[in-house]
Amino acid sequence: MGPSGSGKSSLLYVLSGLKRPTSGDLSFRGSCYSKMNDKQITELRRKNFGFVFQQPWLLNWQTSLENVMMGAPVIDSSAEELADKCFHRLGIHELRMKQPSQLSGGEKQRVCVARAMMNSPAVIFADEPTASLDQRNGHMVVDLLSEYKEQGTVVIVTHDAAMLSQADRVLVMRDGCPVDWVSPAEAAAGKTYAVSQG
Ligand SMILES: Nc1ncnc2c1ncn2[C@@H]1O[C@H](COP(=O)(O)OP(=O)(O)OP(=O)(O)O)[C@@H](O)[C@H]1O
Ligand SMILES: [Mg+2]
């Protein structure tokens, strides 16, 4: 959490290898990003990370199932089976054959969560995944992401402390720097605001 412009998205992009830092380095399971070329970083990302963007980007000319399958290394029948299981697990099986244009914002975002989970990544990064949703749909998306905690790590950027009740800890950002760790209860009580105001 942190004010607008504090570097939350940048942090997620850098952690997930979507952007390269101008200084410093990162490593995942002992491999330094700085020693990898773009192809290797893409591989790292595809094998280990899932990403949910603020806007539910989906290809409109494909079904939800096809959109989710796109996360697979090879698009074949086993990818379809895996995607199918993902839809079941997330309780959105009825959406699989629909085109994105036939879905609500919340439904689209849940399909994006399925796409991020498709390869059982070690880490899912989500950048304000609930920002364009109402409270009910927002909670639904966060619940799906929270369930993933049993399987891997979930890193969520949000402006809404109410979405963090299931978080283990909250990192507060300010002016491009991480400044404090607080508990979800402290975040809900506005401690991030106090810290960000100095
Ligand atoms: N590639 C870049 N090079 C230089 N500066 C950048 C780059 N990307 C973002 N910035 C700057 O870094 C700062 C942090 O941006 P970032 O998008 O990470 O903020 P944020 O905390 O996600 O904000 P918001 O809540 O509005 O989404 C901003 O001042 C932005 O202009
Ligand atoms: Mg941002």
mmCIF file of C-alpha atoms and ligand atoms in Angstrom:
data_model
loop_
_atom_site.group_PDB
_atom_site.id
_atom_site.type_symbol
_atom_site.label_atom_id
_atom_site.label_comp_id
_atom_site.label_asym_id
_atom_site.label_seq_id
_atom_site.Cartn_x
_atom_site.Cartn_y
_atom_site.Cartn_z
ATOM 1 C CA MET A 1 0.000 0.000 0.000
ATOM 2 C CA GLY A 2 1.066 3.591 -0.427
ATOM 3 C CA PRO A 3 0.024 6.874 -2.012
ATOM 4 C CA SER A 4 -0.271 7.290 -5.756
ATOM 5 C CA GLY A 5 3.179 7.531 -7.332
ATOM 6 C CA SER A 6 4.934 5.875 -4.368
ATOM 7 C CA GLY A 7 6.238 3.074 -6.571
ATOM 8 C CA LYS A 8 3.855 0.183 -5.929
ATOM 9 C CA SER A 9 3.399 -0.810 -9.585
ATOM 10 C CA SER A 10 7.084 -0.257 -10.272
ATOM 11 C CA LEU A 11 7.955 -2.613 -7.416
ATOM 12 C CA LEU A 12 5.645 -5.326 -8.798
ATOM 13 C CA TYR A 13 6.979 -4.896 -12.339
ATOM 14 C CA VAL A 14 10.568 -5.086 -11.148
ATOM 15 C CA LEU A 15 9.939 -8.089 -8.869
ATOM 16 C CA SER A 16 8.159 -9.963 -11.640
ATOM 17 C CA GLY A 17 10.786 -9.167 -14.269
ATOM 18 C CA LEU A 18 8.387 -7.109 -16.403
ATOM 19 C CA LYS A 19 10.725 -4.135 -15.946
ATOM 20 C CA ARG A 20 14.442 -3.951 -15.334
ATOM 21 C CA PRO A 21 15.635 -1.818 -12.415
ATOM 22 C CA THR A 22 17.976 1.081 -13.240
ATOM 23 C CA SER A 23 20.123 0.072 -10.277
ATOM 24 C CA GLY A 24 20.292 -2.831 -7.874
ATOM 25 C CA ASP A 25 19.546 -6.458 -8.632
ATOM 26 C CA LEU A 26 17.007 -9.145 -7.859
ATOM 27 C CA SER A 27 17.214 -12.876 -7.629
ATOM 28 C CA PHE A 28 14.705 -15.677 -7.606
ATOM 29 C CA ARG A 29 15.781 -19.030 -6.154
ATOM 30 C CA GLY A 30 19.412 -18.021 -6.475
ATOM 31 C CA SER A 31 19.284 -16.745 -10.075
ATOM 32 C CA CYS A 32 20.118 -13.050 -10.535
ATOM 33 C CA TYR A 33 17.901 -11.172 -12.980
ATOM 34 C CA SER A 34 20.841 -9.016 -14.087
ATOM 35 C CA LYS A 35 22.607 -12.105 -15.455
ATOM 36 C CA MET A 36 19.622 -13.095 -17.589
ATOM 37 C CA ASN A 37 18.843 -11.865 -21.095
ATOM 38 C CA ASP A 38 15.284 -10.932 -22.067
ATOM 39 C CA LYS A 39 14.489 -14.460 -23.243
ATOM 40 C CA GLN A 40 15.648 -15.965 -19.952
ATOM 41 C CA ILE A 41 13.678 -13.409 -17.937
ATOM 42 C CA THR A 42 10.589 -14.257 -20.000
ATOM 43 C CA GLU A 43 11.151 -17.951 -19.282
ATOM 44 C CA LEU A 44 11.584 -17.231 -15.571
ATOM 45 C CA ARG A 45 8.347 -15.284 -15.583
ATOM 46 C CA ARG A 46 6.417 -17.855 -17.543
ATOM 47 C CA LYS A 47 7.498 -20.738 -15.347
ATOM 48 C CA ASN A 48 7.287 -19.085 -11.954
ATOM 49 C CA PHE A 49 5.067 -16.020 -11.958
ATOM 50 C CA GLY A 50 1.481 -15.088 -12.691
ATOM 51 C CA PHE A 51 0.335 -11.478 -13.101
ATOM 52 C CA VAL A 52 -3.101 -9.899 -12.656
ATOM 53 C CA PHE A 53 -3.312 -6.349 -14.019
ATOM 54 C CA GLN A 54 -5.612 -3.598 -12.794
ATOM 55 C CA GLN A 55 -7.635 -3.777 -16.000
ATOM 56 C CA PRO A 56 -8.846 -7.245 -16.946
ATOM 57 C CA TRP A 57 -7.012 -7.503 -20.287
ATOM 58 C CA LEU A 58 -8.471 -10.369 -22.317
ATOM 59 C CA LEU A 59 -8.555 -11.046 -26.056
ATOM 60 C CA ASN A 60 -12.118 -10.338 -27.104
ATOM 61 C CA TRP A 61 -12.165 -12.683 -30.082
ATOM 62 C CA GLN A 62 -11.329 -15.697 -27.933
ATOM 63 C CA THR A 63 -13.351 -17.553 -25.332
ATOM 64 C CA SER A 64 -12.448 -17.257 -21.641
ATOM 65 C CA LEU A 65 -11.037 -20.776 -21.821
ATOM 66 C CA GLU A 66 -8.775 -19.870 -24.749
ATOM 67 C CA ASN A 67 -7.646 -16.741 -22.926
ATOM 68 C CA VAL A 68 -6.681 -18.761 -19.868
ATOM 69 C CA MET A 69 -4.961 -21.456 -21.925
ATOM 70 C CA MET A 70 -2.696 -18.815 -23.380
ATOM 71 C CA GLY A 71 -0.740 -18.937 -20.133
ATOM 72 C CA ALA A 72 0.363 -22.511 -20.883
ATOM 73 C CA PRO A 73 3.840 -23.174 -22.325
ATOM 74 C CA VAL A 74 2.240 -25.311 -25.067
ATOM 75 C CA ILE A 75 -1.394 -24.925 -26.057
ATOM 76 C CA ASP A 76 -2.630 -28.492 -26.387
ATOM 77 C CA SER A 77 -5.247 -30.817 -24.898
ATOM 78 C CA SER A 78 -3.411 -31.082 -21.566
ATOM 79 C CA ALA A 79 -3.380 -27.263 -21.372
ATOM 80 C CA GLU A 80 -7.123 -27.315 -21.943
ATOM 81 C CA GLU A 81 -7.555 -29.871 -19.178
ATOM 82 C CA LEU A 82 -5.475 -27.745 -16.813
ATOM 83 C CA ALA A 83 -7.393 -24.569 -17.690
ATOM 84 C CA ASP A 84 -10.648 -26.454 -17.241
ATOM 85 C CA LYS A 85 -9.578 -27.549 -13.744
ATOM 86 C CA CYS A 86 -8.671 -23.950 -12.953
ATOM 87 C CA PHE A 87 -12.157 -22.743 -13.891
ATOM 88 C CA HIS A 88 -13.668 -25.474 -11.699
ATOM 89 C CA ARG A 89 -11.432 -24.627 -8.753
ATOM 90 C CA LEU A 90 -12.329 -20.953 -8.961
ATOM 91 C CA GLY A 91 -16.033 -21.749 -9.255
ATOM 92 C CA ILE A 92 -16.351 -20.012 -12.638
ATOM 93 C CA HIS A 93 -16.813 -23.034 -14.859
ATOM 94 C CA GLU A 94 -19.925 -21.585 -16.448
ATOM 95 C CA LEU A 95 -17.805 -18.739 -17.868
ATOM 96 C CA ARG A 96 -15.367 -20.862 -19.841
ATOM 97 C CA MET A 97 -17.065 -20.756 -23.248
ATOM 98 C CA LYS A 98 -18.125 -17.107 -23.026
ATOM 99 C CA GLN A 99 -16.382 -14.315 -24.904
ATOM 100 C CA PRO A 100 -15.007 -11.522 -22.682
ATOM 101 C CA SER A 101 -17.603 -9.128 -24.139
ATOM 102 C CA GLN A 102 -20.287 -11.324 -22.549
ATOM 103 C CA LEU A 103 -18.736 -11.000 -19.077
ATOM 104 C CA SER A 104 -19.084 -8.414 -16.326
ATOM 105 C CA GLY A 105 -15.977 -6.607 -15.033
ATOM 106 C CA GLY A 106 -15.817 -8.864 -11.988
ATOM 107 C CA GLU A 107 -16.202 -12.001 -14.111
ATOM 108 C CA LYS A 108 -13.444 -10.827 -16.468
ATOM 109 C CA GLN A 109 -11.123 -10.193 -13.547
ATOM 110 C CA ARG A 110 -11.839 -13.688 -12.192
ATOM 111 C CA VAL A 111 -10.904 -15.121 -15.599
ATOM 112 C CA CYS A 112 -7.652 -13.119 -15.353
ATOM 113 C CA VAL A 113 -7.009 -14.714 -11.949
ATOM 114 C CA ALA A 114 -7.547 -18.137 -13.571
ATOM 115 C CA ARG A 115 -5.015 -17.201 -16.280
ATOM 116 C CA ALA A 116 -2.484 -16.122 -13.638
ATOM 117 C CA MET A 117 -2.958 -19.413 -11.755
ATOM 118 C CA MET A 118 -2.960 -21.640 -14.829
ATOM 119 C CA ASN A 119 0.648 -22.788 -14.497
ATOM 120 C CA SER A 120 0.582 -23.061 -10.692
ATOM 121 C CA PRO A 121 3.181 -20.284 -10.377
ATOM 122 C CA ALA A 122 5.335 -19.859 -7.278
ATOM 123 C CA VAL A 123 4.244 -16.211 -7.053
ATOM 124 C CA ILE A 124 1.169 -14.332 -8.239
ATOM 125 C CA PHE A 125 1.540 -10.556 -8.522
ATOM 126 C CA ALA A 126 -1.664 -8.528 -8.656
ATOM 127 C CA ASP A 127 -1.631 -4.776 -9.290
ATOM 128 C CA GLU A 128 -4.830 -3.257 -7.915
ATOM 129 C CA PRO A 129 -6.879 -6.179 -9.219
ATOM 130 C CA THR A 130 -10.020 -4.868 -7.536
ATOM 131 C CA ALA A 131 -9.698 -1.186 -8.456
ATOM 132 C CA SER A 132 -12.268 -1.307 -11.253
ATOM 133 C CA LEU A 133 -14.693 -3.529 -9.337
ATOM 134 C CA ASP A 134 -17.468 -2.945 -6.835
ATOM 135 C CA GLN A 135 -16.976 -4.140 -3.240
ATOM 136 C CA ARG A 136 -18.684 -7.500 -3.781
ATOM 137 C CA ASN A 137 -16.747 -8.425 -6.924
ATOM 138 C CA GLY A 138 -13.566 -7.021 -5.387
ATOM 139 C CA HIS A 139 -13.899 -9.326 -2.408
ATOM 140 C CA MET A 140 -14.617 -12.268 -4.688
ATOM 141 C CA VAL A 141 -11.382 -11.665 -6.613
ATOM 142 C CA VAL A 142 -9.364 -11.192 -3.418
ATOM 143 C CA ASP A 143 -10.865 -14.370 -1.936
ATOM 144 C CA LEU A 144 -9.717 -16.315 -5.006
ATOM 145 C CA LEU A 145 -6.235 -14.845 -4.705
ATOM 146 C CA SER A 146 -6.149 -15.512 -0.952
ATOM 147 C CA GLU A 147 -6.974 -19.169 -1.484
ATOM 148 C CA TYR A 148 -3.813 -19.377 -3.556
ATOM 149 C CA LYS A 149 -1.764 -18.694 -0.415
ATOM 150 C CA GLU A 150 -1.912 -22.429 0.341
ATOM 151 C CA GLN A 151 -0.040 -23.088 -2.872
ATOM 152 C CA GLY A 152 2.253 -20.117 -3.381
ATOM 153 C CA THR A 153 2.998 -16.492 -2.600
ATOM 154 C CA VAL A 154 0.554 -13.730 -3.483
ATOM 155 C CA VAL A 155 1.679 -10.086 -3.684
ATOM 156 C CA ILE A 156 -1.181 -7.610 -4.031
ATOM 157 C CA VAL A 157 -1.107 -3.843 -4.519
ATOM 158 C CA THR A 158 -4.245 -2.165 -3.296
ATOM 159 C CA HIS A 159 -5.587 1.176 -2.164
ATOM 160 C CA ASP A 160 -8.319 -0.534 -0.187
ATOM 161 C CA ALA A 161 -7.244 -1.848 3.232
ATOM 162 C CA ALA A 162 -10.559 -3.716 3.462
ATOM 163 C CA MET A 163 -9.164 -6.061 0.812
ATOM 164 C CA LEU A 164 -6.259 -7.054 3.051
ATOM 165 C CA SER A 165 -7.996 -8.869 5.902
ATOM 166 C CA GLN A 166 -6.438 -12.160 4.762
ATOM 167 C CA ALA A 167 -2.961 -10.728 4.188
ATOM 168 C CA ASP A 168 -0.083 -11.912 6.361
ATOM 169 C CA ARG A 169 1.651 -8.540 6.313
ATOM 170 C CA VAL A 170 1.436 -5.192 4.601
ATOM 171 C CA LEU A 171 4.381 -3.281 3.127
ATOM 172 C CA VAL A 172 3.951 0.478 3.106
ATOM 173 C CA MET A 173 5.577 2.381 0.228
ATOM 174 C CA ARG A 174 6.429 6.044 0.069
ATOM 175 C CA ASP A 175 8.418 8.111 -2.466
ATOM 176 C CA GLY A 176 9.686 5.005 -4.230
ATOM 177 C CA CYS A 177 10.827 3.272 -1.047
ATOM 178 C CA PRO A 178 9.435 0.586 1.234
ATOM 179 C CA VAL A 179 9.117 2.355 4.599
ATOM 180 C CA ASP A 180 7.315 0.027 6.989
ATOM 181 C CA TRP A 181 5.682 -3.338 7.547
ATOM 182 C CA VAL A 182 2.303 -3.194 9.272
ATOM 183 C CA SER A 183 -0.367 -5.752 10.104
ATOM 184 C CA PRO A 184 -3.607 -5.906 8.067
ATOM 185 C CA ALA A 185 -5.429 -4.597 11.163
ATOM 186 C CA GLU A 186 -3.072 -1.611 11.378
ATOM 187 C CA ALA A 187 -3.517 -0.978 7.662
ATOM 188 C CA ALA A 188 -7.301 -1.067 8.087
ATOM 189 C CA ALA A 189 -6.946 1.380 10.998
ATOM 190 C CA GLY A 190 -5.167 3.821 8.668
ATOM 191 C CA LYS A 191 -1.587 3.317 9.825
ATOM 192 C CA THR A 192 -0.351 3.369 6.219
ATOM 193 C CA TYR A 193 -1.837 6.824 5.889
ATOM 194 C CA ALA A 194 -0.103 8.023 9.045
ATOM 195 C CA VAL A 195 3.226 6.619 7.907
ATOM 196 C CA SER A 196 2.873 7.975 4.397
ATOM 197 C CA GLN A 197 2.204 11.405 5.819
ATOM 198 C CA GLY A 198 5.464 11.217 7.736
HETATM 199 N N1 LIG B 1 10.157 3.499 -16.268
HETATM 200 C C1 LIG B 1 10.157 4.550 -15.460
HETATM 201 N N2 LIG B 1 11.187 5.410 -15.445
HETATM 202 C C2 LIG B 1 11.197 6.467 -14.612
HETATM 203 N N3 LIG B 1 10.210 6.749 -13.746
HETATM 204 C C3 LIG B 1 9.168 5.918 -13.715
HETATM 205 C C4 LIG B 1 9.076 4.785 -14.559
HETATM 206 N N4 LIG B 1 7.906 4.143 -14.288
HETATM 207 C C5 LIG B 1 7.294 4.861 -13.318
HETATM 208 N N5 LIG B 1 8.043 5.918 -12.982
HETATM 209 C C6 LIG B 1 7.745 6.921 -11.931
HETATM 210 O O1 LIG B 1 7.888 6.243 -10.704
HETATM 211 C C7 LIG B 1 6.927 6.721 -9.769
HETATM 212 C C8 LIG B 1 6.137 5.553 -9.236
HETATM 213 O O2 LIG B 1 5.246 5.079 -10.236
HETATM 214 P P1 LIG B 1 4.310 3.827 -9.989
HETATM 215 O O3 LIG B 1 3.490 3.631 -11.217
HETATM 216 O O4 LIG B 1 5.121 2.693 -9.530
HETATM 217 O O5 LIG B 1 3.418 4.362 -8.773
HETATM 218 P P2 LIG B 1 2.182 3.685 -8.027
HETATM 219 O O6 LIG B 1 2.511 3.676 -6.559
HETATM 220 O O7 LIG B 1 1.849 2.380 -8.655
HETATM 221 O O8 LIG B 1 1.044 4.766 -8.297
HETATM 222 P P3 LIG B 1 -0.548 4.549 -8.533
HETATM 223 O O9 LIG B 1 -1.141 4.277 -7.169
HETATM 224 O O10 LIG B 1 -0.991 5.871 -9.081
HETATM 225 O O11 LIG B 1 -0.739 3.424 -9.506
HETATM 226 C C9 LIG B 1 6.093 7.748 -10.494
HETATM 227 O O12 LIG B 1 6.572 9.023 -10.141
HETATM 228 C C10 LIG B 1 6.345 7.446 -11.961
HETATM 229 O O13 LIG B 1 6.233 8.622 -12.733
HETATM 230 MG MG MG B 2 0.191 1.701 -9.820
#
